[in-house]
Amino acid sequence: MAEVIPFKAWRYNTKQVEIEKVVAPPYDVISVEEQEALYQRHDCNIIRVELSKENGTVNKYEAAAHQWSRWIQERMIQQDQTAGYYLYETVFRDLDGEKEHRRLVLFGLIKLEPFETKVVLPHEKTHAGPKADRLELLRATHTNFSPIFGLYDDETQTVQKIYQTLQSKTPLYRMALPDGEIHQIWHVTNEADLQSVADMFDSKTILIADGHHRYETALYYSRHEGKTGSTAAYALVGFAEYHDPGLLIYPIHRLIKHLSHYDHASLQKYIETFFTVEKADEKTLQNISKGCLQGSFGWFDKTGAYLLKMKNLAAAKAHMPAGKPAVWYDLSVSQLSFLIWPHAGIHEKNIEKHVEYKRSLQDTLAAVKEGAVNASFVMPPISITDMKAICMAGELMPQKSTYFYPKLGSGFLMHQHE
């Protein structure tokens, strides 16, 4: 099954730069304002290559390649001399600030395989635009700056056992942030540990949690443009175990906009074909977002908040794609996408124009109150169990169904093709 190998990471030289000044969130969750703040944080912040800017006569991808090469020449970036896996521990609080969590992620290189082989499984659809952008960056730099986030089963607790032996050792990085987050990375080089990890993955199927565009881009590049025998056949992945208590999944809410024909009364009449519609309040919407009201989702527009509950799933399934696993039909995102979107005039070709996504419930509701959108639909979180069942059945969920937290940052470890 999955071939996961150790590697010699390229990483920042901590004798020259403080790691907290040069790492960044994943490129695809950064706003324009956040990008500019990261640019100002340090001249060598990783965002300067992940989201580079045009520089005179060169385009942004060539500018990224020049920047990356200069950092290597100046020894700001160095390559480890010993191949290994890397164990990454994050201590953090959940987004509500209510509880402290700890998550373990193992970094390695995965042999890129088409999804048809079922060695690596996606969980959501991708779009062409982001893949084209990442392909141009990969062509220019031959480097993975951001890891793909993968999930796996580890019944033998192989990685946890290695972690126990490393806790007393000095990490490569230790970054403590003002909000209390702690990030630590250890280099795993013991031969017995390397073998046990490789053997463990040899029987596993990997589920992509985040980074679908990066995986598909790397796969395309390896098949069509990578040099035979090079590590372009592999991609950088951070692996978390399905049952890690620090593996948190939040919902992503849907906002509809630019619908000149939007009318609450007519939409409610249609929605009542499939759902009960109960008047609610913002507290109810908060409970939905926290997963306290599974089996229902929220609707919010200028007339107020509403709780939607499925009346008769068997009848509703006649209006949804056939042949899906039972759990897929239970998902609020599936019901919304295939029962409500078509009536609202939203389909695959115009969804990017009419649907916006937000993780924050507060921002979701504020957009409605400010008149920036027609309405919003508040989603419950999807469990890792349901997500796994759908993917193992070979199905996909609608785009942006899950928000894994915290995201794997860019700039801690990089993989350059050799």
Coordinates of C-alpha atoms in Angstrom, one line a residue:
M1 CA 0.0 0.0 0.0
A2 CA 1.5 3.4 1.0
E3 CA 5.2 3.8 0.5
V4 CA 6.4 6.5 3.0
I5 CA 10.1 7.1 3.1
P6 CA 12.5 9.2 5.2
F7 CA 14.1 12.3 3.7
K8 CA 16.6 15.0 4.3
A9 CA 14.5 18.1 4.9
W10 CA 15.5 21.6 3.9
R11 CA 14.8 23.9 6.8
Y12 CA 15.7 27.3 8.3
N13 CA 19.0 27.8 9.9
T14 CA 18.1 28.8 13.4
K15 CA 21.6 30.3 14.0
Q16 CA 20.5 33.0 11.5
V17 CA 16.8 33.4 12.0
E18 CA 14.1 32.9 14.7
I19 CA 11.8 30.2 13.4
E20 CA 8.6 32.0 14.6
K21 CA 9.4 35.0 12.3
V22 CA 9.7 32.9 9.1
V23 CA 6.9 30.2 9.3
A24 CA 3.4 30.9 8.1
P25 CA -0.1 29.4 7.9
P26 CA -0.9 27.5 4.7
Y27 CA -1.0 29.8 1.7
D28 CA -4.7 29.1 0.9
V29 CA -6.0 30.4 4.3
I30 CA -4.1 33.7 4.3
S31 CA -5.9 37.0 3.5
V32 CA -4.3 39.8 1.6
E33 CA -3.8 41.7 4.9
E34 CA -2.2 38.6 6.6
Q35 CA 0.1 38.1 3.6
E36 CA 1.3 41.7 3.9
A37 CA 1.9 41.3 7.6
L38 CA 3.9 38.2 7.0
Y39 CA 6.0 40.0 4.4
Q40 CA 6.8 42.6 7.0
R41 CA 7.6 40.1 9.7
H42 CA 10.8 39.0 8.1
D43 CA 12.6 39.3 4.7
C44 CA 12.9 35.5 4.7
N45 CA 9.3 34.6 5.7
I46 CA 8.2 31.5 3.7
I47 CA 5.2 33.4 2.4
R48 CA 7.7 35.3 0.1
V49 CA 8.0 32.1 -1.9
E50 CA 4.6 30.5 -1.3
L51 CA 2.8 33.7 -2.4
S52 CA 5.5 35.6 -4.2
K53 CA 5.0 38.9 -6.1
E54 CA 6.1 39.9 -9.5
N55 CA 9.5 41.5 -9.4
G56 CA 10.3 43.8 -12.3
T57 CA 10.7 41.7 -15.4
V58 CA 10.1 38.3 -13.8
N59 CA 6.8 36.8 -12.9
K60 CA 5.9 35.7 -9.4
Y61 CA 7.0 32.1 -9.9
E62 CA 10.4 33.1 -11.2
A63 CA 10.7 35.6 -8.4
A64 CA 9.9 32.8 -5.9
A65 CA 12.6 30.6 -7.4
H66 CA 15.2 33.4 -7.3
Q67 CA 14.3 34.1 -3.7
W68 CA 14.6 30.5 -2.7
S69 CA 18.0 30.0 -4.4
R70 CA 19.3 33.2 -2.7
W71 CA 18.3 31.9 0.8
I72 CA 20.1 28.6 0.1
Q73 CA 23.2 30.5 -1.1
E74 CA 23.2 32.7 2.0
R75 CA 22.8 29.5 4.2
M76 CA 19.5 30.9 5.5
I77 CA 18.1 27.5 4.4
Q78 CA 20.1 24.3 4.9
Q79 CA 19.5 20.6 4.2
D80 CA 19.8 18.0 6.9
Q81 CA 22.6 15.6 6.2
T82 CA 20.9 12.5 7.6
A83 CA 17.6 11.1 6.2
G84 CA 14.9 10.6 8.7
Y85 CA 11.2 11.1 9.6
Y86 CA 10.3 14.2 11.6
L87 CA 7.9 14.1 14.5
Y88 CA 5.9 17.3 15.1
E89 CA 4.0 18.0 18.3
T90 CA 1.6 20.9 18.7
V91 CA 0.1 22.0 22.0
F92 CA -2.8 24.3 21.4
R93 CA -6.3 25.4 22.6
D94 CA -9.4 24.8 20.5
L95 CA -11.0 27.7 18.6
D96 CA -13.3 28.4 21.5
G97 CA -10.3 28.6 23.9
E98 CA -12.0 26.1 26.2
K99 CA -9.6 23.2 26.2
E100 CA -5.9 22.4 25.6
H101 CA -5.1 19.8 23.1
R102 CA -1.9 18.0 21.9
R103 CA -1.5 16.5 18.4
L104 CA 1.3 14.4 16.9
V105 CA 2.2 14.6 13.2
L106 CA 4.8 12.5 11.5
F107 CA 6.5 14.0 8.4
G108 CA 7.8 11.8 5.5
L109 CA 7.7 11.6 1.8
I110 CA 4.8 9.6 0.2
K111 CA 5.1 7.9 -3.2
L112 CA 2.6 9.6 -5.4
E113 CA -0.1 7.3 -6.6
P114 CA -3.3 7.9 -8.7
F115 CA -6.5 7.9 -6.7
E116 CA -7.6 4.9 -8.7
T117 CA -5.1 2.7 -6.9
K118 CA -6.9 3.5 -3.6
V119 CA -3.5 3.9 -1.8
V120 CA -4.3 7.6 -1.3
L121 CA -7.9 8.7 -1.0
P122 CA -9.3 12.2 -1.4
H123 CA -12.3 13.4 0.5
E124 CA -13.4 16.4 -1.5
K125 CA -13.5 17.8 -5.1
T126 CA -10.8 20.2 -6.3
H127 CA -10.9 23.1 -8.8
A128 CA -8.5 23.8 -11.7
G129 CA -7.4 27.4 -10.7
P130 CA -5.5 26.5 -7.5
K131 CA -3.9 23.5 -9.2
A132 CA -2.6 25.6 -12.1
D133 CA -1.1 28.1 -9.6
R134 CA 0.7 25.4 -7.5
L135 CA 2.0 23.7 -10.7
E136 CA 3.7 26.9 -11.8
L137 CA 5.3 27.3 -8.4
L138 CA 6.5 23.6 -8.4
R139 CA 7.9 24.0 -11.9
A140 CA 9.9 27.0 -10.9
T141 CA 11.2 25.8 -7.5
H142 CA 11.0 22.0 -7.6
T143 CA 10.1 22.3 -3.9
N144 CA 7.2 21.4 -1.6
F145 CA 7.0 24.3 0.8
S146 CA 3.7 23.3 2.4
P147 CA 2.9 19.7 3.5
I148 CA -0.1 17.7 2.5
F149 CA -2.1 16.6 5.6
G150 CA -2.8 12.9 5.6
L151 CA -4.6 10.6 8.0
Y152 CA -3.9 6.9 8.8
D153 CA -4.6 4.1 11.2
D154 CA -1.9 3.1 13.7
E155 CA -3.3 0.2 15.8
T156 CA 0.2 -0.7 17.0
Q157 CA 0.9 2.9 18.3
T158 CA 4.2 2.8 16.4
V159 CA 4.5 6.6 16.2
Q160 CA 3.3 7.1 19.8
K161 CA 6.1 4.7 21.0
I162 CA 8.7 6.7 19.1
Y163 CA 7.4 9.9 20.6
Q164 CA 7.8 8.5 24.1
T165 CA 11.5 7.9 23.5
L166 CA 12.0 11.4 22.0
Q167 CA 10.5 13.6 24.7
S168 CA 13.6 13.7 26.8
K169 CA 15.7 14.8 23.7
T170 CA 16.3 18.3 22.5
P171 CA 14.0 19.1 19.5
L172 CA 15.2 20.6 16.2
Y173 CA 12.7 23.4 16.8
R174 CA 10.8 24.6 19.8
M175 CA 8.5 27.5 19.2
A176 CA 6.4 29.0 22.0
L177 CA 3.8 31.6 20.9
P178 CA 2.3 34.4 23.0
D179 CA -1.1 32.7 22.9
G180 CA 0.3 29.6 24.6
E181 CA 0.7 27.4 21.5
I182 CA 3.9 25.3 21.5
H183 CA 5.4 23.7 18.4
Q184 CA 8.2 21.1 18.7
I185 CA 9.9 19.0 16.0
W186 CA 12.3 16.0 16.5
H187 CA 14.4 14.3 13.9
V188 CA 13.8 10.5 13.8
T189 CA 17.0 8.8 12.6
N190 CA 17.3 5.6 14.6
E191 CA 17.4 2.7 12.1
A192 CA 15.0 0.5 14.0
D193 CA 12.5 3.4 14.2
L194 CA 12.8 4.2 10.5
Q195 CA 12.1 0.5 9.6
S196 CA 9.1 0.2 12.0
V197 CA 7.5 3.4 10.5
A198 CA 8.1 2.2 6.9
D199 CA 6.7 -1.2 7.8
M200 CA 3.7 0.3 9.5
F201 CA 2.7 2.4 6.5
D202 CA 3.3 -0.4 4.1
S203 CA -0.2 -1.8 4.9
K204 CA -2.0 1.5 5.1
T205 CA -4.4 3.6 3.0
I206 CA -3.9 7.3 3.4
L207 CA -6.8 9.8 3.5
I208 CA -6.0 13.4 2.5
A209 CA -7.4 15.7 5.1
D210 CA -5.9 19.0 3.6
G211 CA -3.9 19.7 0.5
H212 CA -5.9 18.0 -2.3
H213 CA -4.7 20.6 -4.8
R214 CA -1.1 20.1 -3.7
Y215 CA -1.3 16.3 -4.0
E216 CA -2.9 16.4 -7.5
T217 CA -0.4 19.0 -8.6
A218 CA 2.5 16.9 -7.4
L219 CA 1.1 13.8 -9.0
Y220 CA 0.6 15.5 -12.4
Y221 CA 4.2 16.9 -12.2
S222 CA 5.7 13.6 -11.3
R223 CA 3.9 11.8 -14.2
H224 CA 4.5 14.4 -16.9
E225 CA 7.5 16.6 -16.0
G226 CA 9.5 15.1 -13.1
K227 CA 12.9 13.5 -13.9
T228 CA 12.9 9.7 -13.8
G229 CA 14.4 8.4 -10.6
S230 CA 14.2 11.7 -8.8
T231 CA 12.2 12.4 -5.6
A232 CA 9.7 14.3 -7.7
A233 CA 7.9 10.9 -7.5
Y234 CA 7.2 11.7 -3.8
A235 CA 5.5 14.6 -2.0
L236 CA 5.9 16.0 1.5
V237 CA 3.1 14.8 3.9
G238 CA 2.4 15.3 7.6
F239 CA 0.5 12.2 8.9
A240 CA -1.8 12.2 11.8
E241 CA -3.5 9.2 13.3
Y242 CA -7.3 9.0 13.0
H243 CA -7.8 8.6 16.7
D244 CA -5.4 11.3 17.9
P245 CA -7.4 13.3 20.5
G246 CA -5.9 16.5 19.1
L247 CA -7.3 15.9 15.6
L248 CA -10.1 18.5 15.6
I249 CA -12.6 19.1 12.7
Y250 CA -14.7 22.2 12.5
P251 CA -17.5 23.0 10.0
I252 CA -17.3 25.4 7.1
H253 CA -20.4 27.5 6.7
R254 CA -22.0 28.4 3.4
L255 CA -23.1 32.0 2.3
I256 CA -25.1 32.6 -0.9
K257 CA -24.7 35.9 -2.7
H258 CA -25.5 37.8 -6.0
L259 CA -28.8 36.0 -6.3
S260 CA -31.1 38.8 -7.6
H261 CA -34.1 36.5 -7.4
Y262 CA -33.6 35.5 -3.7
D263 CA -36.9 35.5 -1.9
H264 CA -37.2 34.0 1.6
A265 CA -40.9 33.1 1.4
S266 CA -40.6 31.1 -1.8
L267 CA -37.4 29.4 -0.8
Q268 CA -39.0 28.4 2.6
K269 CA -42.0 27.0 0.8
Y270 CA -39.6 24.8 -1.3
I271 CA -37.4 23.8 1.6
E272 CA -40.5 22.6 3.5
T273 CA -40.8 19.9 0.9
F274 CA -37.9 18.1 2.5
F275 CA -37.3 19.8 5.9
T276 CA -39.2 21.1 8.9
V277 CA -38.4 24.8 9.3
E278 CA -38.4 26.0 12.9
K279 CA -37.8 29.6 14.0
A280 CA -34.6 29.8 16.0
D281 CA -32.1 32.2 17.4
E282 CA -28.3 32.8 17.2
K283 CA -27.7 30.6 20.2
T284 CA -29.3 27.7 18.3
L285 CA -26.9 28.4 15.4
Q286 CA -24.0 28.3 17.7
N287 CA -25.1 24.9 19.0
I288 CA -25.3 23.6 15.5
S289 CA -21.8 24.9 14.7
K290 CA -20.5 23.2 17.8
G291 CA -22.1 19.8 16.9
C292 CA -24.7 19.9 19.7
L293 CA -27.6 19.5 17.2
Q294 CA -26.5 16.8 14.8
G295 CA -29.0 15.9 12.2
S296 CA -30.0 19.5 11.5
F297 CA -28.5 22.7 10.1
G298 CA -29.2 26.4 10.2
W299 CA -30.5 29.0 7.8
F300 CA -30.0 32.7 8.5
D301 CA -31.1 35.7 6.4
K302 CA -32.6 39.2 7.1
T303 CA -35.8 37.6 8.4
G304 CA -34.0 35.7 11.2
A305 CA -32.6 32.3 12.1
Y306 CA -34.1 28.9 11.3
L307 CA -33.5 25.3 12.2
L308 CA -33.8 22.8 9.4
K309 CA -34.5 19.2 10.1
M310 CA -34.9 16.4 7.5
K311 CA -38.5 15.1 7.3
N312 CA -38.2 12.0 5.3
L313 CA -34.7 11.0 4.1
A314 CA -36.0 8.1 2.0
A315 CA -38.1 10.5 -0.1
A316 CA -35.4 13.1 -0.3
K317 CA -32.9 10.6 -1.6
A318 CA -34.9 10.4 -4.8
H319 CA -33.8 13.9 -5.6
M320 CA -30.1 13.2 -4.8
P321 CA -27.4 11.3 -6.7
A322 CA -28.0 7.5 -6.4
G323 CA -25.6 4.9 -5.2
K324 CA -23.9 6.8 -2.4
P325 CA -23.1 5.3 1.1
A326 CA -25.9 5.8 3.6
V327 CA -23.8 8.2 5.7
W328 CA -23.3 10.5 2.7
Y329 CA -27.0 11.1 2.5
D330 CA -27.0 12.0 6.3
L331 CA -24.6 14.9 5.8
S332 CA -26.0 18.4 6.0
V333 CA -23.6 19.5 3.3
S334 CA -24.9 16.8 0.9
Q335 CA -28.5 17.7 1.6
L336 CA -27.8 21.4 1.1
S337 CA -25.8 20.9 -2.1
F338 CA -28.3 18.6 -3.8
L339 CA -31.7 19.6 -2.4
I340 CA -31.5 23.3 -1.9
W341 CA -28.7 24.6 -4.3
P342 CA -30.5 23.5 -7.5
H343 CA -33.7 25.3 -6.5
A344 CA -31.7 28.4 -5.7
G345 CA -30.1 28.3 -9.2
I346 CA -26.7 27.3 -7.9
H347 CA -24.9 24.6 -9.9
E348 CA -21.3 23.5 -10.6
K349 CA -20.6 26.1 -13.2
N350 CA -21.6 29.1 -11.1
I351 CA -21.0 27.9 -7.6
E352 CA -17.8 30.0 -7.2
K353 CA -19.8 33.1 -8.1
H354 CA -22.7 32.4 -5.8
V355 CA -21.3 30.5 -2.8
E356 CA -18.8 31.8 -0.3
Y357 CA -17.3 29.8 2.6
K358 CA -16.4 30.9 6.1
R359 CA -15.1 29.0 9.1
S360 CA -16.2 31.7 11.7
L361 CA -19.8 31.6 12.6
Q362 CA -19.5 35.2 13.8
D363 CA -18.3 36.3 10.3
T364 CA -20.9 34.2 8.7
L365 CA -23.8 36.0 10.5
A366 CA -22.2 39.4 10.2
A367 CA -22.1 39.1 6.4
V368 CA -25.9 38.7 6.4
K369 CA -26.5 41.5 8.8
E370 CA -24.3 43.8 6.8
G371 CA -26.2 43.0 3.6
A372 CA -23.1 41.5 1.9
V373 CA -24.8 38.3 1.1
N374 CA -28.4 37.0 0.6
A375 CA -28.3 34.3 3.3
S376 CA -26.1 31.9 5.1
F377 CA -26.4 28.2 6.0
V378 CA -24.8 27.1 9.2
M379 CA -23.3 23.6 9.1
P380 CA -22.6 21.1 11.9
P381 CA -19.1 19.5 12.1
I382 CA -18.5 16.2 10.3
S383 CA -17.0 13.4 12.4
I384 CA -13.8 11.7 11.4
T385 CA -15.7 8.4 11.5
D386 CA -18.3 9.6 8.9
M387 CA -15.6 11.1 6.7
K388 CA -13.5 8.0 6.7
A389 CA -16.5 5.8 5.9
I390 CA -17.4 8.0 2.9
C391 CA -13.8 8.0 1.5
M392 CA -13.3 4.3 2.0
A393 CA -16.4 3.8 -0.1
G394 CA -14.8 5.7 -2.8
E395 CA -17.0 8.8 -2.6
L396 CA -16.3 12.5 -2.2
M397 CA -17.9 15.1 -0.1
P398 CA -18.8 18.5 -1.4
Q399 CA -16.0 21.0 -1.5
K400 CA -15.0 22.6 1.8
S401 CA -16.9 20.2 4.0
T402 CA -14.2 20.1 6.8
Y403 CA -11.9 22.4 8.5
F404 CA -9.1 20.6 10.3
Y405 CA -7.5 22.6 13.1
P406 CA -4.8 23.6 13.6
K407 CA -3.6 23.7 10.0
L408 CA -0.1 22.4 9.2
G409 CA 2.1 25.5 8.7
S410 CA 4.5 26.3 5.9
G411 CA 8.2 26.7 6.4
F412 CA 9.0 24.2 9.2
L413 CA 10.2 21.5 6.8
M414 CA 10.6 21.6 3.0
H415 CA 11.3 18.9 0.4
Q416 CA 13.3 19.8 -2.7
H417 CA 13.4 17.3 -5.6
E418 CA 16.8 15.5 -5.9

